Short mmCIF file of C-alpha atoms in Angstrom, two decimals:
data_model
loop_
_atom_site.label_atom_id
_atom_site.label_comp_id
_atom_site.label_asym_id
_atom_site.label_seq_id
_atom_site.Cartn_x
_atom_site.Cartn_y
_atom_site.Cartn_z
CA MET A 1 3.23 76.86 20.82
CA GLY A 2 1.32 79.11 22.94
CA LYS A 3 1.85 80.12 26.21
CA MET A 4 2.22 77.06 28.55
CA PRO A 5 5.05 77.22 30.12
CA GLY A 6 5.31 73.60 30.99
CA GLY A 7 4.19 73.11 27.01
CA SER A 8 7.42 72.23 25.49
CA PHE A 9 8.16 69.52 28.61
CA THR A 10 6.28 66.27 28.84
CA LEU A 11 6.59 64.48 32.21
CA ALA A 12 8.43 61.61 31.85
CA THR A 13 7.04 58.26 32.76
CA GLY A 14 10.03 56.60 32.98
CA ALA A 15 9.96 55.76 36.85
CA SER A 16 7.00 55.46 39.48
CA ILE A 17 7.96 54.23 42.58
CA LYS A 18 4.82 54.51 45.40
CA GLY A 19 2.99 56.98 43.07
CA GLU A 20 6.01 59.24 43.06
CA HIS A 21 6.67 60.82 39.79
CA VAL A 22 10.25 60.66 38.64
CA ALA A 23 10.39 62.98 35.84
CA THR A 24 14.35 63.12 34.43
CA GLY A 25 14.93 66.53 32.26
CA ASP A 26 11.09 67.73 33.01
CA VAL A 27 11.32 70.78 35.33
CA ASP A 28 7.66 70.56 36.57
CA GLY A 29 8.18 66.69 36.98
CA ILE A 30 11.44 67.45 38.94
CA LEU A 31 9.38 69.84 41.30
CA ILE A 32 6.05 67.64 41.83
CA THR A 33 8.82 64.65 42.61
CA ARG A 34 10.52 67.32 45.42
CA PHE A 35 7.25 68.36 46.56
CA LEU A 36 5.74 64.91 47.37
CA SER A 37 9.04 64.19 49.14
CA GLY A 38 7.85 66.86 51.51
CA ASP A 39 9.89 69.92 49.67
CA ARG A 40 7.53 72.73 50.17
CA SER A 41 9.81 75.35 48.25
CA ALA A 42 9.16 73.22 45.16
CA PHE A 43 5.80 74.05 45.26
CA ASP A 44 6.61 77.54 45.95
CA THR A 45 8.66 77.27 42.54
CA LEU A 46 5.42 76.14 40.71
CA PHE A 47 3.37 78.65 42.25
CA ALA A 48 5.69 81.72 41.18
CA LYS A 49 5.75 79.89 37.61
CA TYR A 50 1.92 79.59 36.98
CA GLN A 51 0.36 82.33 38.85
CA ASP A 52 0.05 84.87 35.90
CA TYR A 53 -1.05 82.39 33.57
CA VAL A 54 -3.93 80.88 36.02
CA TYR A 55 -4.90 84.31 36.87
CA ASN A 56 -5.08 85.48 33.28
CA ILE A 57 -7.50 82.56 32.69
CA VAL A 58 -9.14 83.11 35.68
CA TYR A 59 -9.88 86.61 35.24
CA GLY A 60 -10.61 86.38 31.61
CA ILE A 61 -13.61 84.16 32.80
CA VAL A 62 -14.87 85.57 35.95
CA GLY A 63 -14.14 89.44 35.04
CA LYS A 64 -13.61 90.72 38.66
CA SER A 65 -10.19 91.06 39.86
CA ASP A 66 -11.31 89.99 43.44
CA ASP A 67 -12.98 87.12 42.47
CA ALA A 68 -10.08 86.13 39.92
CA HIS A 69 -7.85 86.47 43.38
CA ASP A 70 -9.78 84.19 45.26
CA VAL A 71 -10.42 81.80 42.62
CA THR A 72 -6.64 81.68 41.59
CA SER A 73 -5.65 81.07 45.36
CA GLU A 74 -8.21 78.04 45.19
CA VAL A 75 -6.88 76.65 42.15
CA PHE A 76 -3.39 76.45 43.71
CA VAL A 77 -5.09 74.94 46.98
CA GLN A 78 -6.56 72.42 44.98
CA ILE A 79 -3.38 71.80 43.12
CA TYR A 80 -1.80 71.71 46.47
CA ARG A 81 -3.59 68.92 47.96
CA SER A 82 -4.27 66.93 44.94
CA LEU A 83 -0.95 67.01 43.42
CA SER A 84 -0.02 63.24 44.54
CA THR A 85 -3.04 62.40 42.06
CA PHE A 86 -1.45 63.63 39.25
CA ARG A 87 -0.85 61.24 36.60
CA ALA A 88 2.54 60.77 35.43
CA GLY A 89 2.80 61.07 31.86
CA SER A 90 0.34 64.12 31.63
CA ARG A 91 1.27 67.56 31.24
CA PHE A 92 1.05 69.36 34.31
CA ALA A 93 0.34 72.59 32.57
CA THR A 94 -2.70 71.09 30.94
CA TRP A 95 -3.76 69.67 33.97
CA LEU A 96 -3.36 73.00 35.47
CA TYR A 97 -5.11 75.37 33.32
CA ARG A 98 -8.03 72.52 33.36
CA ILE A 99 -8.54 73.03 36.79
CA ALA A 100 -8.46 76.55 36.35
CA ILE A 101 -11.09 76.71 33.83
CA ASN A 102 -13.37 74.51 35.48
CA ARG A 103 -12.86 76.53 38.82
CA ALA A 104 -13.40 79.71 36.92
CA VAL A 105 -16.37 78.61 35.30
CA ASP A 106 -18.18 77.36 38.46
CA SER A 107 -17.40 80.77 39.74
CA ALA A 108 -18.83 82.86 36.86
CA ARG A 109 -21.86 80.62 36.93
CA SER A 110 -22.35 81.23 40.53
CA THR A 111 -22.29 84.97 39.90
CA ARG A 112 -24.32 84.90 36.68
CA SER A 113 -27.01 86.39 37.66
CA ARG A 114 -25.11 89.88 38.01
CA LYS A 115 -25.61 91.66 34.96
CA TRP A 116 -23.19 94.68 35.84
CA PHE A 117 -19.45 94.96 34.81
CA PRO A 118 -17.17 95.90 37.03
CA ILE A 119 -15.77 98.47 35.25
CA ASP A 120 -13.15 99.45 37.86
CA ASP A 121 -11.61 96.23 38.28
CA ALA A 122 -9.76 95.99 34.78
CA THR A 123 -8.58 99.39 35.93
CA ASN A 124 -7.38 98.18 39.02
CA GLN A 125 -4.60 95.99 37.70
CA ILE A 126 -1.16 96.69 37.86
CA PRO A 127 0.45 98.36 34.48
CA ASP A 128 3.80 97.56 33.19
CA SER A 129 6.06 99.93 33.74
CA ARG A 130 8.20 100.00 30.82
CA GLU A 131 5.37 101.40 29.07
CA ASN A 132 4.73 105.00 28.66
CA PRO A 133 1.46 106.44 29.93
CA ALA A 134 -0.46 106.57 26.39
CA GLN A 135 0.49 103.10 25.80
CA VAL A 136 -0.83 102.28 29.10
CA VAL A 137 -4.03 103.84 28.60
CA GLY A 138 -4.45 102.67 25.01
CA ARG A 139 -3.72 99.16 26.35
CA GLN A 140 -5.85 99.67 29.40
CA ALA A 141 -9.44 100.80 26.93
CA ASP A 142 -8.55 97.39 24.90
CA ARG A 143 -8.75 95.39 27.96
CA ASP A 144 -11.77 96.95 29.36
CA ALA A 145 -13.51 96.29 25.88
CA ILE A 146 -12.20 92.85 25.80
CA GLN A 147 -13.43 91.97 29.08
CA GLN A 148 -16.65 93.90 28.95
CA VAL A 149 -17.46 91.61 25.81
CA LEU A 150 -16.44 88.46 26.81
CA MET A 151 -18.53 88.82 29.91
CA MET A 152 -21.46 89.06 27.51
CA VAL A 153 -20.30 86.12 26.06
CA PRO A 154 -21.75 82.54 27.28
CA VAL A 155 -19.64 80.68 29.88
CA GLN A 156 -19.27 77.58 27.63
CA HIS A 157 -17.79 79.76 24.98
CA ARG A 158 -15.61 82.24 27.17
CA ASP A 159 -13.18 79.58 28.32
CA VAL A 160 -12.26 78.70 25.02
CA LEU A 161 -11.53 82.40 23.90
CA VAL A 162 -9.90 82.77 26.97
CA LEU A 163 -7.43 80.04 26.08
CA ARG A 164 -7.19 80.66 22.51
CA TYR A 165 -6.55 84.66 23.01
CA TYR A 166 -5.21 85.04 26.39
CA GLN A 167 -2.87 82.02 26.75
CA ASP A 168 -2.41 81.85 22.82
CA LEU A 169 -2.99 77.80 23.01
CA SER A 170 -3.13 75.99 19.72
CA ILE A 171 -6.46 73.90 18.82
CA GLU A 172 -4.66 71.05 19.99
CA GLU A 173 -3.71 72.59 23.45
CA ILE A 174 -7.11 73.94 23.91
CA ALA A 175 -8.45 70.38 22.95
CA GLU A 176 -6.63 68.72 25.75
CA VAL A 177 -7.17 71.26 28.19
CA VAL A 178 -11.30 71.45 27.66
CA GLY A 179 -11.09 67.53 27.00
CA CYS A 180 -12.71 67.12 23.68
CA SER A 181 -11.62 66.21 20.23
CA ILE A 182 -9.76 68.81 17.85
CA ALA A 183 -12.87 69.02 15.61
CA ALA A 184 -14.95 70.05 18.60
CA ALA A 185 -12.80 72.59 19.69
CA LYS A 186 -12.63 73.83 16.29
CA VAL A 187 -16.36 74.10 16.46
CA ARG A 188 -16.41 75.77 20.01
CA LEU A 189 -14.14 78.33 18.91
CA HIS A 190 -15.86 79.00 15.79
CA ARG A 191 -19.14 79.64 17.46
CA ALA A 192 -17.30 81.39 20.42
CA ARG A 193 -15.67 84.16 18.02
CA LEU A 194 -19.12 84.61 16.31
CA HIS A 195 -20.97 85.46 19.90
CA PHE A 196 -18.08 87.57 20.93
CA LYS A 197 -18.67 89.41 17.49
CA GLU A 198 -22.27 89.84 18.22
CA LYS A 199 -21.72 91.18 21.42
CA TYR A 200 -19.01 93.50 20.15
CA VAL A 201 -21.57 94.74 17.77
CA GLU A 202 -24.06 95.07 20.10
CA LEU A 203 -21.98 96.90 22.78
CA PHE A 204 -19.84 99.34 20.50
CA GLY A 205 -21.92 99.40 17.22
CA THR A 206 -20.56 98.75 13.96
CA GLU A 207 -18.44 101.70 13.39
CA ASN A 208 -14.65 101.97 14.88
CA GLY A 209 -15.67 99.52 17.41
CA HIS A 210 -14.31 99.59 20.98
CA THR A 211 -13.01 103.40 20.25
CA GLN A 212 -16.82 104.30 20.78
CA ILE A 213 -16.27 103.72 24.41
CA MET B 1 -27.67 101.11 -2.97
CA LEU B 2 -28.11 97.60 -4.06
CA ASN B 3 -26.58 96.10 -0.60
CA PHE B 4 -28.78 98.54 0.90
CA LEU B 5 -31.64 96.96 -0.62
CA GLU B 6 -30.53 93.30 0.18
CA ARG B 7 -30.16 94.00 3.57
CA LYS B 8 -33.81 95.49 3.82
CA MET B 9 -35.10 92.20 2.13
CA GLY B 10 -33.32 90.04 4.19
CA THR B 11 -31.71 88.60 1.00
CA HIS B 12 -27.86 88.93 2.49
CA LYS B 13 -28.92 86.84 5.66
CA SER B 14 -30.69 84.54 3.20
CA ASN B 15 -28.30 84.31 0.52
CA PRO B 16 -27.05 80.39 0.71
CA ARG B 17 -23.20 81.79 -0.44
CA CYS B 18 -23.27 84.38 2.26
CA ARG B 19 -24.43 82.03 4.89
CA GLN B 20 -21.72 79.87 3.92
CA VAL B 21 -19.31 82.52 4.20
CA GLN B 22 -20.77 83.62 7.58
CA GLU B 23 -20.22 79.96 8.98
CA THR B 24 -16.19 80.45 8.16
CA LEU B 25 -15.59 83.82 8.63
CA SER B 26 -14.16 83.38 12.20
CA ALA B 27 -11.83 80.77 10.53
CA TYR B 28 -11.08 82.88 7.77
CA VAL B 29 -10.03 85.74 9.83
CA GLU B 30 -7.92 83.44 11.89
CA GLY B 31 -6.40 81.83 9.04
CA ASP B 32 -7.58 78.62 9.95
CA LEU B 33 -8.80 77.69 6.36
CA THR B 34 -7.17 75.79 3.12
CA ALA B 35 -5.65 77.89 0.50
CA PRO B 36 -9.04 77.26 -1.86
CA GLU B 37 -11.32 77.59 0.82
CA ASN B 38 -9.41 81.11 1.78
CA HIS B 39 -9.33 82.20 -1.94
CA ARG B 40 -12.97 81.66 -2.40
CA ILE B 41 -14.26 83.65 0.74
CA ALA B 42 -11.78 86.24 -0.26
CA ALA B 43 -13.22 86.74 -3.58
CA HIS B 44 -16.85 86.64 -2.39
CA ILE B 45 -15.72 89.21 0.31
CA ASP B 46 -14.78 91.29 -2.56
CA SER B 47 -17.94 91.30 -4.47
CA CYS B 48 -20.36 91.71 -1.04
CA LEU B 49 -20.21 94.64 0.87
CA ASP B 50 -22.32 92.89 3.73
CA CYS B 51 -19.93 90.04 3.93
CA ARG B 52 -17.11 92.43 3.70
CA SER B 53 -18.75 94.92 6.43
CA GLU B 54 -19.06 91.17 8.58
CA GLU B 55 -15.67 90.41 8.06
CA LYS B 56 -14.51 94.05 8.92
CA LEU B 57 -16.23 93.49 12.29
CA MET B 58 -14.97 90.00 12.94
CA ARG B 59 -11.46 91.38 12.39
CA GLN B 60 -11.89 94.14 14.85
CA ALA B 61 -13.62 91.97 17.70
CA VAL B 62 -10.52 89.25 17.10
CA GLY B 63 -8.34 91.79 16.82
CA LEU B 64 -9.39 92.78 19.94
CA LEU B 65 -9.25 89.54 21.67
CA ALA B 66 -6.00 89.06 20.34
CA ALA B 67 -4.66 92.35 21.55
CA PRO B 68 -1.40 91.72 23.89
CA ARG B 69 -2.57 91.54 27.49
CA GLU B 70 -1.08 90.13 30.10
CA LEU B 71 -2.31 91.10 33.58
CA THR B 72 -0.37 90.40 36.93
CA PRO B 73 -1.97 89.08 39.71
CA HIS B 74 -1.70 91.31 43.32
CA GLY B 75 1.26 90.77 45.35
CA ASP B 76 -1.03 89.45 48.09
CA LEU B 77 -1.89 86.39 46.06
CA TYR B 78 0.42 83.84 47.77
CA VAL B 79 -0.68 85.18 50.88
CA ARG B 80 -4.48 84.55 50.06
CA PHE B 81 -3.46 80.84 48.81
CA ASP B 82 -1.34 80.12 51.78
CA ALA B 83 -4.28 81.28 54.03
CA LYS B 84 -6.76 79.21 52.09
CA LEU B 85 -4.56 76.14 52.48
CA ALA B 86 -4.35 76.63 55.98
CA GLU B 87 -7.91 77.11 56.18
CA SER B 88 -8.48 73.69 54.42
CA MET B 89 -5.67 71.81 56.26
CA ALA B 90 -6.93 72.80 59.67
CA PRO B 91 -8.55 69.78 61.27
CA ARG B 92 -12.67 70.21 62.02
CA TRP B 93 -13.70 69.63 65.14
CA TYR B 94 -15.91 66.70 64.04
CA SER B 95 -12.81 65.37 62.53
CA ARG B 96 -11.59 64.96 66.45
CA PRO B 97 -13.08 61.45 67.55
CA SER B 98 -13.40 62.51 71.13
CA LEU B 99 -14.78 65.71 70.21
CA ARG B 100 -17.10 63.91 67.73
CA TRP B 101 -18.10 61.26 70.88
CA ALA B 102 -18.62 64.38 73.28
CA GLY B 103 -20.99 66.23 70.64
CA THR B 104 -22.88 63.04 70.22
CA LEU B 105 -22.89 62.69 74.12
CA ALA B 106 -24.36 66.07 74.30
CA CYS B 107 -26.97 66.01 71.87
CA LEU B 108 -28.57 62.38 73.28
CA VAL B 109 -28.32 64.39 76.68
CA LEU B 110 -30.28 67.43 75.36
CA VAL B 111 -32.63 65.19 73.56
CA VAL B 112 -33.37 63.12 76.67
CA GLY B 113 -33.64 66.07 79.09
CA VAL B 114 -36.08 67.71 76.43
CA GLY B 115 -37.95 64.40 76.63
CA ALA B 116 -38.03 64.19 80.18
CA THR B 117 -39.16 67.77 80.71
CA VAL B 118 -42.14 67.36 77.96
CA VAL B 119 -43.22 63.86 79.64
CA GLN B 120 -42.83 66.01 83.39
CA GLN B 121 -45.30 68.83 81.99
CA ARG B 122 -47.60 66.66 80.45
CA TYR B 123 -48.52 64.72 83.63
CA ALA B 124 -48.43 67.71 85.68
CA ASN B 125 -50.97 69.45 83.82
CA ARG B 126 -53.30 66.62 84.66
CA ALA B 127 -55.10 66.63 88.12
CA PRO B 128 -55.97 63.54 89.83
CA VAL B 129 -59.17 61.96 90.21
CA THR B 130 -60.87 61.72 93.57
CA THR B 131 -63.44 60.24 95.11
CA ILE B 132 -65.29 60.93 98.55
CA ALA B 133 -66.10 57.65 99.91
CA PRO B 134 -67.04 56.88 103.56
CA ASP B 135 -64.24 55.42 105.61
CA THR B 136 -65.01 52.83 107.94
CA ASN B 137 -63.07 54.24 110.63
CA HIS B 138 -63.97 57.67 109.96
CA SER B 139 -65.07 60.02 107.43
CA ALA B 140 -62.31 60.42 104.92
CA ILE B 141 -61.52 61.60 101.45
CA GLU B 142 -59.50 58.85 99.72
CA PRO B 143 -58.49 58.51 95.84
CA ASN B 144 -60.29 56.38 93.57
CA VAL B 145 -57.62 54.46 92.37
CA GLN B 146 -60.08 52.29 90.60
CA GLY B 147 -61.77 54.77 88.46
CA SER B 148 -59.09 56.26 86.25
CA ASN B 149 -61.29 56.63 83.23
CA LEU B 150 -64.13 58.30 84.98
CA GLY B 151 -65.65 61.63 83.87
CA ASN B 152 -66.67 64.38 85.79
CA GLY B 153 -69.56 63.58 87.61
CA ARG B 154 -70.31 60.15 86.72
CA THR B 155 -70.80 57.38 89.53
CA VAL B 156 -69.13 53.89 89.76
CA PRO B 157 -70.04 51.29 91.67
CA LEU B 158 -67.46 50.27 94.12
CA GLU B 159 -66.65 46.74 95.54
CA PRO B 160 -68.85 45.50 98.03
CA ASN B 161 -66.05 45.47 100.58
CA ASN B 162 -67.55 47.78 103.07
CA LYS B 163 -68.55 45.48 105.72
CA VAL B 164 -68.40 47.15 109.16
CA GLU B 165 -65.85 45.57 110.84
CA PRO B 166 -67.21 43.28 114.11
CA ASP B 167 -65.11 45.35 116.59
CA ASN B 168 -67.11 48.19 115.76
CA ILE B 169 -70.48 46.48 116.31
CA ALA B 170 -71.57 45.11 119.35
CA ASN B 171 -72.53 41.94 120.18
CA GLY B 172 -70.99 40.80 116.85
CA THR B 173 -74.03 42.17 114.88
CA GLU B 174 -72.93 43.00 111.15
CA ILE B 175 -74.08 45.72 109.45
CA HIS B 176 -74.04 44.91 105.90
CA GLN B 177 -73.71 47.88 103.37
CA GLU B 178 -74.97 47.67 99.98
CA PRO B 179 -72.88 47.98 97.19
CA ARG B 180 -72.73 51.65 96.83
CA MET B 181 -72.49 54.46 94.23
CA VAL B 182 -69.97 57.09 95.07
CA ASP B 183 -70.04 60.33 93.30
CA GLN B 184 -67.34 61.39 91.88
CA ALA B 185 -66.39 65.08 92.63
CA PRO B 186 -67.47 66.96 89.78
CA SER B 187 -64.55 69.68 89.41
CA VAL B 188 -62.10 66.99 89.29
CA PRO B 189 -60.17 66.76 85.87
CA ASN B 190 -60.51 62.64 84.67
CA THR B 191 -57.14 61.71 85.69
CA SER B 192 -55.66 58.76 87.46
CA TYR B 193 -53.59 58.77 90.54
CA SER B 194 -52.28 55.71 89.26
CA SER B 195 -50.44 57.42 86.23
CA ASN B 196 -48.55 59.27 88.75
CA PRO B 197 -47.84 57.71 91.87
CA LYS B 198 -45.87 60.41 93.32
CA ARG B 199 -49.24 62.86 93.68
CA LEU B 200 -50.99 60.12 95.60
CA PRO B 201 -52.37 61.83 98.67
CA ASN B 202 -51.59 60.30 102.00
CA ARG B 203 -54.72 58.31 103.20
CA LYS B 204 -54.38 59.11 106.72
CA GLN B 205 -57.03 61.30 107.40
CA GLY B 206 -56.34 64.34 108.17
CA GLN B 207 -52.85 64.04 107.12
CA GLY B 208 -50.90 64.83 103.59
CA ALA B 209 -54.37 65.61 102.02
CA PRO B 210 -53.28 67.99 98.82
CA SER B 211 -55.12 71.46 99.69
CA GLU B 212 -56.68 71.63 96.18
CA PHE B 213 -58.81 68.56 97.19
CA MET B 214 -59.47 69.82 100.35
CA ASP B 215 -61.53 72.32 98.95
CA VAL B 216 -63.06 70.92 95.78
CA ARG B 217 -67.01 70.97 96.15
CA ASP B 218 -68.87 68.32 95.56
CA ALA B 219 -72.71 67.72 94.71
CA THR B 220 -73.89 68.96 97.93
CA GLY B 221 -71.94 72.17 97.61
CA MET B 222 -69.46 71.12 100.63
CA THR B 223 -65.82 71.04 100.84
CA ALA B 224 -63.98 67.82 102.00
CA ARG B 225 -62.25 70.33 104.38
CA GLU B 226 -66.00 71.44 105.45
CA LYS B 227 -67.02 67.89 105.44
CA ILE B 228 -64.16 66.90 107.79
CA GLU B 229 -65.01 69.86 110.23
CA SER B 230 -68.81 68.94 110.33
CA SER B 231 -68.63 65.24 110.81
CA ARG B 232 -67.48 65.81 114.61
CA PRO B 233 -69.18 62.77 116.33
CA ILE B 234 -72.42 63.19 118.22
CA SER B 235 -72.39 61.50 121.97
CA GLU B 236 -75.57 60.31 123.43
CA ASP B 237 -76.12 58.81 127.03
CA LEU B 238 -78.16 55.97 126.63
CA SER B 239 -77.92 55.23 130.33
CA ASN B 240 -81.63 56.85 130.46
CA GLY B 241 -82.57 54.82 127.54
CA ILE B 242 -82.16 55.50 123.71
CA PRO B 243 -83.55 58.53 122.66
CA LYS B 244 -85.60 58.82 119.48
CA ASN B 245 -83.87 61.43 117.80
CA VAL B 246 -80.71 63.22 117.99
CA ARG B 247 -80.13 65.93 115.63
CA SER B 248 -76.74 66.02 113.83
CA GLN B 249 -75.06 69.08 112.20
CA SER B 250 -76.52 67.99 109.08
CA GLY B 251 -79.05 66.06 109.57
CA GLN B 252 -80.94 63.88 112.20
CA VAL B 253 -80.09 60.51 113.73
CA GLU B 254 -82.52 57.87 114.35
CA PHE B 255 -81.89 54.90 116.61
CA HIS B 256 -83.19 51.34 116.48
CA ARG B 257 -82.67 48.76 118.83
CA GLU B 258 -81.33 45.58 117.40
CA HIS B 259 -80.91 42.16 119.03
CA VAL B 260 -79.57 39.32 116.77
CA PRO B 261 -81.36 35.96 118.17
CA GLY B 262 -78.95 34.05 120.31
CA ALA B 263 -76.93 37.42 121.01
CA PRO B 264 -76.04 38.34 124.57
CA ARG B 265 -76.95 41.97 124.00
CA VAL B 266 -79.27 44.38 122.43
CA THR B 267 -77.49 46.57 119.71
CA VAL B 268 -78.50 50.24 118.95
CA ILE B 269 -78.20 50.92 115.36
CA ALA B 270 -78.00 54.62 114.53
CA THR B 271 -78.85 55.71 110.83
CA HIS B 272 -78.38 59.33 109.79
CA ARG B 273 -80.71 61.08 107.58
CA ASP B 274 -79.19 63.56 105.61
CA ASP B 275 -81.06 67.03 105.46
CA ALA B 276 -79.59 67.45 101.55
CA THR B 277 -81.54 64.23 100.78
CA PRO B 278 -83.94 63.26 103.11
CA THR B 279 -85.46 60.64 101.31
CA GLY B 280 -84.64 57.65 99.47
CA ASN B 281 -81.00 57.01 99.78
CA GLY B 282 -80.71 59.92 101.74
CA ILE B 283 -80.78 57.48 104.80
CA SER B 284 -77.01 57.04 105.68
CA LYS B 285 -74.92 55.63 108.45
CA VAL B 286 -71.48 55.78 108.71
CA ARG B 287 -70.61 54.71 112.20
CA THR B 288 -71.13 53.91 115.31
CA ASP B 289 -69.35 53.20 118.72
CA THR B 290 -71.50 51.63 121.21
CA GLY B 291 -70.02 51.76 124.78
CA TYR B 292 -70.92 49.52 128.02
CA ASP B 293 -70.52 50.30 131.46
CA SER B 294 -69.14 48.03 134.00
CA ASN B 295 -72.42 45.88 134.08
CA GLY B 296 -72.73 45.10 130.90
CA ASP B 297 -75.28 47.66 130.05
CA LEU B 298 -75.44 49.79 127.01
CA ALA B 299 -74.39 53.27 128.48
CA LEU B 300 -72.83 55.11 125.63
CA ILE B 301 -73.30 55.63 121.71
CA ARG B 302 -71.04 57.75 119.77
CA ILE B 303 -72.18 58.60 115.99
CA GLN B 304 -70.04 59.91 113.35
CA THR B 305 -71.92 60.99 110.69
CA GLU B 306 -70.63 61.74 107.31
CA PRO B 307 -73.39 64.43 105.59
CA GLY B 308 -73.82 64.39 102.14
CA ARG B 309 -73.25 60.77 101.63
CA SER B 310 -76.54 60.20 99.64
CA THR B 311 -75.41 56.66 98.33
CA ASP B 312 -74.45 55.07 101.70
CA THR B 313 -77.07 53.38 102.88
CA VAL B 314 -77.31 50.91 105.92
CA ARG B 315 -79.48 47.95 105.83
CA PRO B 316 -82.61 48.77 108.31
CA PRO B 317 -82.42 46.71 111.38
CA ASP B 318 -84.67 43.65 111.84
CA ASP B 319 -87.91 45.26 113.69
CA ASN B 320 -87.94 42.01 115.68
CA ASN B 321 -85.01 42.50 117.34
CA ARG B 322 -86.26 45.77 118.87
#
């Protein structure tokens, strides 16, 4: 199982009264039910739980820190306003990731005319203080390289790469989030990898990979 | 060396086995293939330098993708979310019924106001059509309320309603006027008063006539103001007999004695020959006021001329009554 916080849970469909989702044993379901009952703090808990996941997906697709923050906040606004329409029996994380992917792809397409890569954005992230400086610099270089190559990959292939490698989702989970069959998800992922490799070679050459930066 | 030659000749890409490996290389790197497929690809990669190079690149790329990377959003993400949420939840001004109606009403008022202004300006730019016609009581300028479609300088027949009233004619003798052709003031644009009643001038002589009409020059080159000033009455004492010719300011007045059989008195008819048009229709007569003394004899005739009325004709008196 990948980095799906709610991945191991499925909303129980046991009781649904007036559209409310009563999910026994399901943390997300309980939070949703509390929120729909008027408890704003339940939504704040969902926000705190998923903000990093959503932000990483969005950033992987839009490639710009400021845009990623904006889109992430818009995703949660959409979640907040449409949570009452969330179907019981669905997985909240899948629904959330789908919204995040769609929003991020829309944003990336709207700014596709920008050919430059915001290299300073990647360095604008908050490093993990537990790492030593050398590790931080090395990982930062990797992040820059990944994002630089990823931004050269077509948007329709970028999302599956982000879900697979940023979120460690399985093929089945990717198919669920993207809304296609498992076979189609495999094909998309394969083409996305080929695209990524081509752009990687195009950008860094055939030797030593990203160390040529 | 062989691999270099294959690459130059393009045989690597065209080799069916190499192409098959390329198509499954990412799955091979990811370990998504079955064991037999995995073994077959591995065997080819061991024997093919190009595919081995491709496999190495794919591993580098996928390895880069799979490198652990977790970004942490800024601490103000929740603040941004909260602001956007508040913005999206804020009621729009047009969502409030009262403001929506107010907005609609304001738009309506604006449209009506603009429309009224446009219509007003359109008609304000039109100057009224006037004709200078003789008045049975006095020389006057009156608007042509019937000739709204006339162009400049055109003439139109007026209704033959210009009979001289009997109270102006002694002994009940009537002077019949033919249907007249009235000149239109040439410099006045073709516009009817009827389209804008507010701009109709006062029909009483000397009152309320717009100054622009008073200063318009007609075919004779005179303005209405000049005509009014020059049409002062000429008085002649007839106690010593009827004079033959009297000079007016703009022409010559000729007198004719007229007596209708059965009528108690002889009537003096005065006609005016305009200097501007001395022949033909130049004979004009506008008005005569005949006075009598206490004996009932003809004592005074007052003639008011209206110069420039070339189309204003009077039927000559019957010679038998002289």
